[in-house]
mmCIF file of C-alpha atoms and ligand atoms in Angstrom:
data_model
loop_
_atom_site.group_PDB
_atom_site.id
_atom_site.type_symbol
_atom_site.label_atom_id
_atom_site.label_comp_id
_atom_site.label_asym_id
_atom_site.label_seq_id
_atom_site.Cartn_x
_atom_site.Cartn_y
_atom_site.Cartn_z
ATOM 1 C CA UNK Q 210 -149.641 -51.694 -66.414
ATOM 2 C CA UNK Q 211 -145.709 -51.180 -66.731
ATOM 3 C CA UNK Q 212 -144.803 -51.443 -63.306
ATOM 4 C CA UNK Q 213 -141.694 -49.051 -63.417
ATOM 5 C CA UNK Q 214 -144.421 -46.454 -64.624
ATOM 6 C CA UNK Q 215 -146.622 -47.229 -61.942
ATOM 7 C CA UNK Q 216 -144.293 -46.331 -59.343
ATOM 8 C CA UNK Q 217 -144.238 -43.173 -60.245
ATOM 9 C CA UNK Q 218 -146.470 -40.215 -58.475
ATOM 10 C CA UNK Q 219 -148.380 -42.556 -56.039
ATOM 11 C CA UNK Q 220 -149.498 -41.738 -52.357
ATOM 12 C CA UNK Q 221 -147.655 -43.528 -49.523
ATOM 13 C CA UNK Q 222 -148.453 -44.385 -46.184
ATOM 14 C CA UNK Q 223 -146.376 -42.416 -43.448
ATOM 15 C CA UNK Q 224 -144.906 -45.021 -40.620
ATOM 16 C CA UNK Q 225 -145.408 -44.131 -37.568
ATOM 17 C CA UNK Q 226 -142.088 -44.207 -34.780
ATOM 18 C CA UNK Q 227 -143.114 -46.493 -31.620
ATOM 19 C CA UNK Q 228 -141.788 -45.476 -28.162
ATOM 20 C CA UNK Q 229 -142.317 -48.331 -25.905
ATOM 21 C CA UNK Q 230 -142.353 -47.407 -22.017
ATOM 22 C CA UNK Q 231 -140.298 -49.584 -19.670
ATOM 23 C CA UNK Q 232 -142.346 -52.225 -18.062
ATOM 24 C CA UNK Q 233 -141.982 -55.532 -16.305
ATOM 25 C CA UNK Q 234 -140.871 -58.864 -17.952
ATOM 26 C CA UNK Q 235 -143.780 -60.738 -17.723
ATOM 27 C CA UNK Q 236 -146.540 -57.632 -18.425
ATOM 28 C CA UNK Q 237 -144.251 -57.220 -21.648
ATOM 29 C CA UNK Q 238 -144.622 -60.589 -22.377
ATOM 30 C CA UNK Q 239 -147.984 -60.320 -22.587
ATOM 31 C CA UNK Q 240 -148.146 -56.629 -24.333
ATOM 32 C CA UNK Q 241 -146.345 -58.080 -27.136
ATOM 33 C CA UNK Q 242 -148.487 -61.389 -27.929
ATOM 34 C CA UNK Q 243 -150.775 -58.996 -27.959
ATOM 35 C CA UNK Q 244 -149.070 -57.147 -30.286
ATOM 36 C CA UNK Q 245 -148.277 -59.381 -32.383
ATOM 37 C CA UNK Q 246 -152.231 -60.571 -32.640
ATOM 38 C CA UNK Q 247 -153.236 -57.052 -33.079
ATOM 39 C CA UNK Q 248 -150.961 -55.966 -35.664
ATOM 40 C CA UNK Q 249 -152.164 -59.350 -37.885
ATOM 41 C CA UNK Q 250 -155.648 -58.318 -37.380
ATOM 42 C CA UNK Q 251 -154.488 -54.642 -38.284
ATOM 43 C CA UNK Q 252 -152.731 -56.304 -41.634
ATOM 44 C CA UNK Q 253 -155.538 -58.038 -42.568
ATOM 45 C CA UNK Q 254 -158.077 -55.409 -42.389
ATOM 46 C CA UNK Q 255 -155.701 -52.760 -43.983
ATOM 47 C CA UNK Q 256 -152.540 -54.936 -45.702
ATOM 48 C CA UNK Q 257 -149.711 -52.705 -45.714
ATOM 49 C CA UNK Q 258 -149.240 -50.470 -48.770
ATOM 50 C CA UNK Q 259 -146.147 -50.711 -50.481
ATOM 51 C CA UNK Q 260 -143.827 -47.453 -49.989
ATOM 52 C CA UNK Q 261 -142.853 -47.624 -53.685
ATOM 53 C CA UNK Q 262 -145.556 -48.842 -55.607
ATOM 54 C CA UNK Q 263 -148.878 -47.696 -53.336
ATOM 55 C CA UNK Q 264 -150.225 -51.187 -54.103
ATOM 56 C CA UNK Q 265 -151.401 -53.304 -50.585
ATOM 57 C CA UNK Q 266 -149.175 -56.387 -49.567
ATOM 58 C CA UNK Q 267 -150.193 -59.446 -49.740
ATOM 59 C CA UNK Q 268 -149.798 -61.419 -46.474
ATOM 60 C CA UNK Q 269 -145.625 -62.309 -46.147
ATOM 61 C CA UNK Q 270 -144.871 -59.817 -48.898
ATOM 62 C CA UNK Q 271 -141.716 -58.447 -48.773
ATOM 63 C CA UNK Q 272 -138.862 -58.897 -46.967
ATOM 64 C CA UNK Q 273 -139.840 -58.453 -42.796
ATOM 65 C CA UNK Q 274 -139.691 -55.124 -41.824
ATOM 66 C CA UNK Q 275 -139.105 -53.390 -45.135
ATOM 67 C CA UNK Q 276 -142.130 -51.292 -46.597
ATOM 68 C CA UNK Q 277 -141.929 -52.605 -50.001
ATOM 69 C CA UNK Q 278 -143.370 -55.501 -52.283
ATOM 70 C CA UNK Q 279 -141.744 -58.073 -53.354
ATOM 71 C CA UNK Q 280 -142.443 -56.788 -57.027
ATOM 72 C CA UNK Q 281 -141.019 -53.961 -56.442
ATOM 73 C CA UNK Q 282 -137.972 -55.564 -54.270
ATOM 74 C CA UNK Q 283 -136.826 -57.783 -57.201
ATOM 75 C CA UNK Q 284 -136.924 -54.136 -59.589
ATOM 76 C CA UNK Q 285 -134.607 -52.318 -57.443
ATOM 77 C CA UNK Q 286 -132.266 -55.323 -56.980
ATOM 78 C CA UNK Q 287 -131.964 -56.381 -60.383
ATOM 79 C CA UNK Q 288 -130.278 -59.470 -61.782
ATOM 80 C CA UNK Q 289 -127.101 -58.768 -59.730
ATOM 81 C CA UNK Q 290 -123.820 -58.466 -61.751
ATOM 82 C CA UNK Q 291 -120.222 -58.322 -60.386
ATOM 83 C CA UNK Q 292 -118.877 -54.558 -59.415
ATOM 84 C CA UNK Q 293 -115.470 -53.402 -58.150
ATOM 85 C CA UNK Q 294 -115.451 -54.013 -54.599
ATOM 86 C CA UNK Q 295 -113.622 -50.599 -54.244
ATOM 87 C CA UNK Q 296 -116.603 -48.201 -56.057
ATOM 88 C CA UNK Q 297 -119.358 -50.682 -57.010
ATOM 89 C CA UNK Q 298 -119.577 -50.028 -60.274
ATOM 90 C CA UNK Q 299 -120.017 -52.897 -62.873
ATOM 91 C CA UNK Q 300 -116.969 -54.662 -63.621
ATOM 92 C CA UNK Q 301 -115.949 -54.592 -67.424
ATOM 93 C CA UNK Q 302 -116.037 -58.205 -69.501
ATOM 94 C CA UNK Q 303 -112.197 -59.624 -68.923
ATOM 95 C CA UNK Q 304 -112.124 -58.427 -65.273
ATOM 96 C CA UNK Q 305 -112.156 -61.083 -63.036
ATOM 97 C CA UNK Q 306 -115.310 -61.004 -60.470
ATOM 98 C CA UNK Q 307 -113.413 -60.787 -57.428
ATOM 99 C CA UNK Q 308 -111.134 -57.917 -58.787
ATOM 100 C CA UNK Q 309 -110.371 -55.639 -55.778
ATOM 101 C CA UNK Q 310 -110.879 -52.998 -58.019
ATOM 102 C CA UNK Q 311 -111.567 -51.346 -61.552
ATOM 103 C CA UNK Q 312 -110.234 -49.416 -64.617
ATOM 104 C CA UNK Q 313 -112.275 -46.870 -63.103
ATOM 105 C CA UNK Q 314 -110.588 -46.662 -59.886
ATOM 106 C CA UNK Q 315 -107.286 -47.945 -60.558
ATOM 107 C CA UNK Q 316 -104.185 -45.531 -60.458
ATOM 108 C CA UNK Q 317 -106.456 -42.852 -58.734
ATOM 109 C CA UNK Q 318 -106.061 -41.237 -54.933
ATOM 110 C CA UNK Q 319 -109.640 -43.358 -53.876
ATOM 111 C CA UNK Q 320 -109.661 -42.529 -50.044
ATOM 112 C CA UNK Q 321 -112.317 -45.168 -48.970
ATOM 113 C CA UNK Q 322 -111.634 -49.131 -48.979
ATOM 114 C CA UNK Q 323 -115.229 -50.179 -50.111
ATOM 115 C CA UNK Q 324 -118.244 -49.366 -51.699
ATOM 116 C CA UNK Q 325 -121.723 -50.920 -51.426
ATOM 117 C CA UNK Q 326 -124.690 -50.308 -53.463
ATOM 118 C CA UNK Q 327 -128.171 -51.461 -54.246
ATOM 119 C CA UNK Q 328 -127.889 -51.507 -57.699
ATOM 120 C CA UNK Q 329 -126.811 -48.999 -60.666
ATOM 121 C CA UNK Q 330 -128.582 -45.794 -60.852
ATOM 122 C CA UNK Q 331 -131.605 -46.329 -63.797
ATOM 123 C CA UNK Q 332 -134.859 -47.891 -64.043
ATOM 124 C CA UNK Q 333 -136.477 -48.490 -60.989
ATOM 125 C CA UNK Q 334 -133.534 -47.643 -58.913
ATOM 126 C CA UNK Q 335 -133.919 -44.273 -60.374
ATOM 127 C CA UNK Q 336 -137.175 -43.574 -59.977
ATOM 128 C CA UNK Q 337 -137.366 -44.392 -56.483
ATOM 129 C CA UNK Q 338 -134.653 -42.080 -55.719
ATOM 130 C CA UNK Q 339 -136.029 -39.523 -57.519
ATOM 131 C CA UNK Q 340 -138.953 -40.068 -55.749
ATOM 132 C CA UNK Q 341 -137.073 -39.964 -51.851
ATOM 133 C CA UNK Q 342 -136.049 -36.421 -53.057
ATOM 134 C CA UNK Q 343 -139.650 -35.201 -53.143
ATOM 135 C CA UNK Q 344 -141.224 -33.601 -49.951
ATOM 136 C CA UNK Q 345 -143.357 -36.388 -49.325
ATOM 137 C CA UNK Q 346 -140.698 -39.216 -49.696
ATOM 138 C CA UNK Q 347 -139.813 -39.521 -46.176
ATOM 139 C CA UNK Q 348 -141.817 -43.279 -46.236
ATOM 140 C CA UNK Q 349 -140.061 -44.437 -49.521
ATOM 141 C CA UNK Q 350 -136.640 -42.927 -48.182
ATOM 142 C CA UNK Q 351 -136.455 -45.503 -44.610
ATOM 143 C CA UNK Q 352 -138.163 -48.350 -46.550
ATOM 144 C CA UNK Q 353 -134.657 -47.878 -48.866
ATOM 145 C CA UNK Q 354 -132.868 -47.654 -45.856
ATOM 146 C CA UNK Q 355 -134.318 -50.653 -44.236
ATOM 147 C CA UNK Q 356 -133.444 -52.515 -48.160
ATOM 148 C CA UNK Q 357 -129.564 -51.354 -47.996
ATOM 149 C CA UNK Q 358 -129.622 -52.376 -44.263
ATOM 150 C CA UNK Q 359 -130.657 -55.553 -45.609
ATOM 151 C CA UNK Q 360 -128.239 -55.842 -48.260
ATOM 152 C CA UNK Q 361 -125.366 -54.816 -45.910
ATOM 153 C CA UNK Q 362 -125.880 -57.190 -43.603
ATOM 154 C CA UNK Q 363 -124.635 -60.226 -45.699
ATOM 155 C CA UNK Q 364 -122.128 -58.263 -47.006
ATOM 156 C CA UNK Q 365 -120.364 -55.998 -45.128
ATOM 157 C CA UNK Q 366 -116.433 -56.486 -44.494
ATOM 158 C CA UNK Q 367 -116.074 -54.480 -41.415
ATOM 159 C CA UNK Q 368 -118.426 -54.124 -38.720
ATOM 160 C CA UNK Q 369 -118.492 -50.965 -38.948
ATOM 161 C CA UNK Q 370 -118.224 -48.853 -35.078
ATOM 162 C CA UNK Q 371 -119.613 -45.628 -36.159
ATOM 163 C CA UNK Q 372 -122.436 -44.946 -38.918
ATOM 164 C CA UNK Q 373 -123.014 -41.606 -40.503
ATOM 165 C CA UNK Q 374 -124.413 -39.804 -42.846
ATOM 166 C CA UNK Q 375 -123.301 -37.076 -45.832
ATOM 167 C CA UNK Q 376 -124.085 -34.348 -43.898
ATOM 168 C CA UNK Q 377 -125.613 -31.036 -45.484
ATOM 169 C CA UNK Q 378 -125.390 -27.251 -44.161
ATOM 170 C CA UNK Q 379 -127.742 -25.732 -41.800
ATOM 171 C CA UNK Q 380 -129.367 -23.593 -43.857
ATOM 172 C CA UNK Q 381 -130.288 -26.541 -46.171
ATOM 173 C CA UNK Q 382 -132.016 -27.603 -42.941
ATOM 174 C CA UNK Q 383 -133.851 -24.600 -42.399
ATOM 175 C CA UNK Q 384 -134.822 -24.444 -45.672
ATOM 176 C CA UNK Q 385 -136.419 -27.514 -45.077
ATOM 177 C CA UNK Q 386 -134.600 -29.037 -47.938
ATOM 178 C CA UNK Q 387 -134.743 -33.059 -47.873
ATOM 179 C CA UNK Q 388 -131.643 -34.799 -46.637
ATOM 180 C CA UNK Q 389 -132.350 -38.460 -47.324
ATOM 181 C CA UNK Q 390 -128.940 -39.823 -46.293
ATOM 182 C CA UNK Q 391 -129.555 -38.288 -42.604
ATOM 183 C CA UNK Q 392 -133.096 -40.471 -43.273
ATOM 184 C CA UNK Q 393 -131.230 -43.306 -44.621
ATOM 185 C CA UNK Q 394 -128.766 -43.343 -41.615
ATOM 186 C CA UNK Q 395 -131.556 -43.883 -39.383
ATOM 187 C CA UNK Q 396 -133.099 -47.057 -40.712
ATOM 188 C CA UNK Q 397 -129.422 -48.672 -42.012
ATOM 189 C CA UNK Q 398 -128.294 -48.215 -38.881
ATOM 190 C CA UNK Q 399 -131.277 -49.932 -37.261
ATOM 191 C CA UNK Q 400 -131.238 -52.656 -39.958
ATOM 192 C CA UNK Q 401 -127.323 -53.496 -39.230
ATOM 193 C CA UNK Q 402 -127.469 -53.179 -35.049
ATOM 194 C CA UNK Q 403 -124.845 -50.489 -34.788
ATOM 195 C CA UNK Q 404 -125.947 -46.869 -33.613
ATOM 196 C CA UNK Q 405 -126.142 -44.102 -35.931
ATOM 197 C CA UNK Q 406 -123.621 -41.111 -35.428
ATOM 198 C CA UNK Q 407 -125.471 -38.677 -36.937
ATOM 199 C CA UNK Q 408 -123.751 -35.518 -35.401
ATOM 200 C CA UNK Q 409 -120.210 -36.781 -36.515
ATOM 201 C CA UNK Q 410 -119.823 -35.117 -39.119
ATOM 202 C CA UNK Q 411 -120.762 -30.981 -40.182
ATOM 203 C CA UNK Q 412 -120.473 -29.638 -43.110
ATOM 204 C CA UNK Q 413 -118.670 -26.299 -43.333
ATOM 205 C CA UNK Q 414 -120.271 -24.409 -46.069
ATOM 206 C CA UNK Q 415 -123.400 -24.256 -48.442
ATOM 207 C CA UNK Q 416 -122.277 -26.266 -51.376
ATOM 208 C CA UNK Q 417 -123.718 -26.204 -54.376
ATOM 209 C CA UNK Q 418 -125.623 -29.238 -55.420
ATOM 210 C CA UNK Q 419 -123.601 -32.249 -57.125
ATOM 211 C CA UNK Q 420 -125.590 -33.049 -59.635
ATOM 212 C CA UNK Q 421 -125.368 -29.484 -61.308
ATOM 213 C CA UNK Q 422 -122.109 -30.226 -62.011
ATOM 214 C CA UNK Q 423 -119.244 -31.810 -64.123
ATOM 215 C CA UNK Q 424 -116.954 -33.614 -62.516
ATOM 216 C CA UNK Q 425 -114.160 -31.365 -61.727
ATOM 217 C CA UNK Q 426 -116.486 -28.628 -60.403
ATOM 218 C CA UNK Q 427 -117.847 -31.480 -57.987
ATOM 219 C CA UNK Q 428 -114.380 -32.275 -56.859
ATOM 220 C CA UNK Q 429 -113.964 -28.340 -56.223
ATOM 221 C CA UNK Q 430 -117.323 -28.174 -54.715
ATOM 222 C CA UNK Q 431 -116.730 -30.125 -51.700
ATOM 223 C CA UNK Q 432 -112.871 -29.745 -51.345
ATOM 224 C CA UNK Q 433 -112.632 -28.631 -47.690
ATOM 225 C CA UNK Q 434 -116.549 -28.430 -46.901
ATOM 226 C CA UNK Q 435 -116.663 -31.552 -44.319
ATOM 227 C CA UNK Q 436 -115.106 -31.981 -40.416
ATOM 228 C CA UNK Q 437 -115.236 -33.709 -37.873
ATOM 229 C CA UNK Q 438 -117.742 -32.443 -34.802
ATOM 230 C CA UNK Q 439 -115.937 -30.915 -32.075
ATOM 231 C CA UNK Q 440 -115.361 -33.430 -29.123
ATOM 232 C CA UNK Q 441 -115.640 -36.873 -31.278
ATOM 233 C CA UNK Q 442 -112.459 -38.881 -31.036
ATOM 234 C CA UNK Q 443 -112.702 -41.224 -33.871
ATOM 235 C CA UNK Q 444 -109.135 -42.711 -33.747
ATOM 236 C CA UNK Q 445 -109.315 -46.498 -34.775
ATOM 237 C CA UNK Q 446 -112.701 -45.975 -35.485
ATOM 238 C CA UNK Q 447 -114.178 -48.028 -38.578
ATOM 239 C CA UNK Q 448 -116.393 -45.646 -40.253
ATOM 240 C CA UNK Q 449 -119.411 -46.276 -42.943
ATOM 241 C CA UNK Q 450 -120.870 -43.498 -44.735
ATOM 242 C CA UNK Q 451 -124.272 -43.273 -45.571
ATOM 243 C CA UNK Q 452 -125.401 -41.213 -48.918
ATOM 244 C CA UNK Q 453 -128.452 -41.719 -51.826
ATOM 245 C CA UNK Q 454 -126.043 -42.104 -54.874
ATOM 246 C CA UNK Q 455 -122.236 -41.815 -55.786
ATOM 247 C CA UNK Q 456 -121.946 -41.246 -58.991
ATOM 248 C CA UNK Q 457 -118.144 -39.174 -59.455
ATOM 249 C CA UNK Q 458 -117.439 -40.373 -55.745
ATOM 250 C CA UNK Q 459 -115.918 -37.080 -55.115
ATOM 251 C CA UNK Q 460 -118.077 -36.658 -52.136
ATOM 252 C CA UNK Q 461 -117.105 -39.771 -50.342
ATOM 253 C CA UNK Q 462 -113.426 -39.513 -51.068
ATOM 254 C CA UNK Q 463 -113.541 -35.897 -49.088
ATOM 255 C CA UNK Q 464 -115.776 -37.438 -46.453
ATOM 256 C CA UNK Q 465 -113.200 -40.506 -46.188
ATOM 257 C CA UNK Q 466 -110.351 -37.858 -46.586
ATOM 258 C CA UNK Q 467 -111.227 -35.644 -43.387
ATOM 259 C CA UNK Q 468 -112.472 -38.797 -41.836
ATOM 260 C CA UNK Q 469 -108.797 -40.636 -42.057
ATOM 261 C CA UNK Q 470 -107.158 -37.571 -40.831
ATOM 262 C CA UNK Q 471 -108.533 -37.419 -37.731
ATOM 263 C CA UNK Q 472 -108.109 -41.215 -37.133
ATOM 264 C CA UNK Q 473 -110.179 -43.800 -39.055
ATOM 265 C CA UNK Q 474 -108.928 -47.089 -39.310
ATOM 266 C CA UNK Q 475 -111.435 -47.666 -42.163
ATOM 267 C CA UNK Q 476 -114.081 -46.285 -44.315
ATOM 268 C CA UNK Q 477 -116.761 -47.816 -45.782
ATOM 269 C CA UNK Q 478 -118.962 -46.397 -48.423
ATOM 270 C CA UNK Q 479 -123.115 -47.456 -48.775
ATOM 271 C CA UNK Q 480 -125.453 -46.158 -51.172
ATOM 272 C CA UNK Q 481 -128.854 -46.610 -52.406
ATOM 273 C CA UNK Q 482 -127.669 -46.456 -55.645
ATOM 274 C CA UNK Q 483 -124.194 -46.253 -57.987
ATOM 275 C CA UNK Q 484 -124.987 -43.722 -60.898
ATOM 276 C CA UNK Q 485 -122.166 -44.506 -63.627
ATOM 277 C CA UNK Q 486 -123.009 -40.993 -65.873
ATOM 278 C CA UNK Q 487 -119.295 -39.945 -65.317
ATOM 279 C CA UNK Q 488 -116.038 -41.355 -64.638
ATOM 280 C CA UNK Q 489 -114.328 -40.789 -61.104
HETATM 281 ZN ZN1 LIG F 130 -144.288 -52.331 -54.523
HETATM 282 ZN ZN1 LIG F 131 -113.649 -49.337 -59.152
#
């Protein structure tokens, strides 16, 4: 079976958060040898089922920690190619590798210094983000956190101080409507050792959703909808910014906008995926 088609429309297994109570050195000791024989027992009787695909693990499948396969690992990676350091997209033939950044970029008002990505919005990539969207994609959504936590950790330029996350409106949240960069946050910011910030930021108003529009109603959209929370001081602070995709990067620049006002030293861009549809 095609493997990018069998990732589609599968049941996944919800993790389940562990709160472990404070207890003595040498009783925690033991708790966790324990632990650690239980939960290989527990793997070997029911081998982990990849968040992506549905299909069980193999023992040492994966990367440690991350609810995937390698299969499906190696999909959303891709062959690798070189991107602009400054929006992560891929690099046109003639540009040299290292380039700082792009045609796309160049000459433009680009707010943030950096941006990361998984890989380009299409194939795999795609379908797994489509997928975190769904109700039931909560699973698939911090596995793809844990993956970009991964692939920020050997490559980020600034260690970043604060974390956060695109943030939506409140009554998106009482609407129940999936937010998978607050999701994201969570496990990135886990995977890279820094603590999330995940009331930094508010958004202002309800804005209409970015991929409904072109790219000058998306620059529109979001003019003026972010701030800072009342009470953070963020002066000096080196700021990354969670989100799913960038694909005009009009969101980020406001975030990185708003964010430099009130004091960043630097801001740092991370997404599961770059979607290259339009232009900047
Ligand atoms: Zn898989
Ligand atoms: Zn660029």
């Amino acid at each position: 079976m095609d493997h990018e088609k069998s990732v589609a429309n599968r049941d996944v297994r919800v993790p389940t958060p562990s709160r472990r109570p404070v207890q003595a050195q040498g009783s925690r000791r033991r708790v966790s040898v324990m632990q650690t024989i239980c939960g290989r027992a527990a793997n070997l009787l029911f081998p982990p089922i990849c968040a992506l695909c549905a299909i069980p693990s193999e023992p040492d499948d994966g990367i440690v920690g991350i609810n995937l396969c390698n299969r499906c690992i190696c999909d959303l990676k891709g062959t690798g190619f070189p991107v602009c350091k400054k929006c992560a997209r891929p690099l046109p033939k003639g540009i040299a590798d290292d380039a700082d950044d792009c045609p796309n970029c160049r000459g433009k008002r680009v707010r943030f210094d950096r941006t990361y990505a998984i890989g380009v919005y299409g194939g795999v990539l795609r379908e797994a983000v489509l997928q975190m969207k769904q109700a039931t994609g909560e699973p698939l959504t911090l596995a793809m956190g844990c993956l970009l936590g991964e692939h920020l950790s050997n490559k980020l330029a600034v260690a970043p101080t604060h974390v956060v996350a695109v943030p939506t409106h409140w009554t998106r949240r009482l609407k129940r409507d999936v937010n998978c960069a607050e999701i994201l946050l969570e496990a990135v910011a886990a995977k890279i050792g820094v603590r999330g910030s995940g009331r930094l930021l508010r958004c202002r108003r309800n804005t209409s959703k970015q991929g409904t529009l072109l790219p000058h109603e998306r620059r529109a959209n979001v003019r003026g909808a972010y701030r800072v929370s009342t009470g953070y001081v963020i002066s000096g602070a080196k700021v990354l910014v969670i989100d799913d995709v960038m694909t005009t990067g009009a969101t980020a620049n406001e975030i990185a906008k708003i964010l430099r006002r009130a004091g960043a030293a630097s801001v740092e861009v991370a997404v599961v995926a770059r979607g290259i549809g339009f232009d900047s």
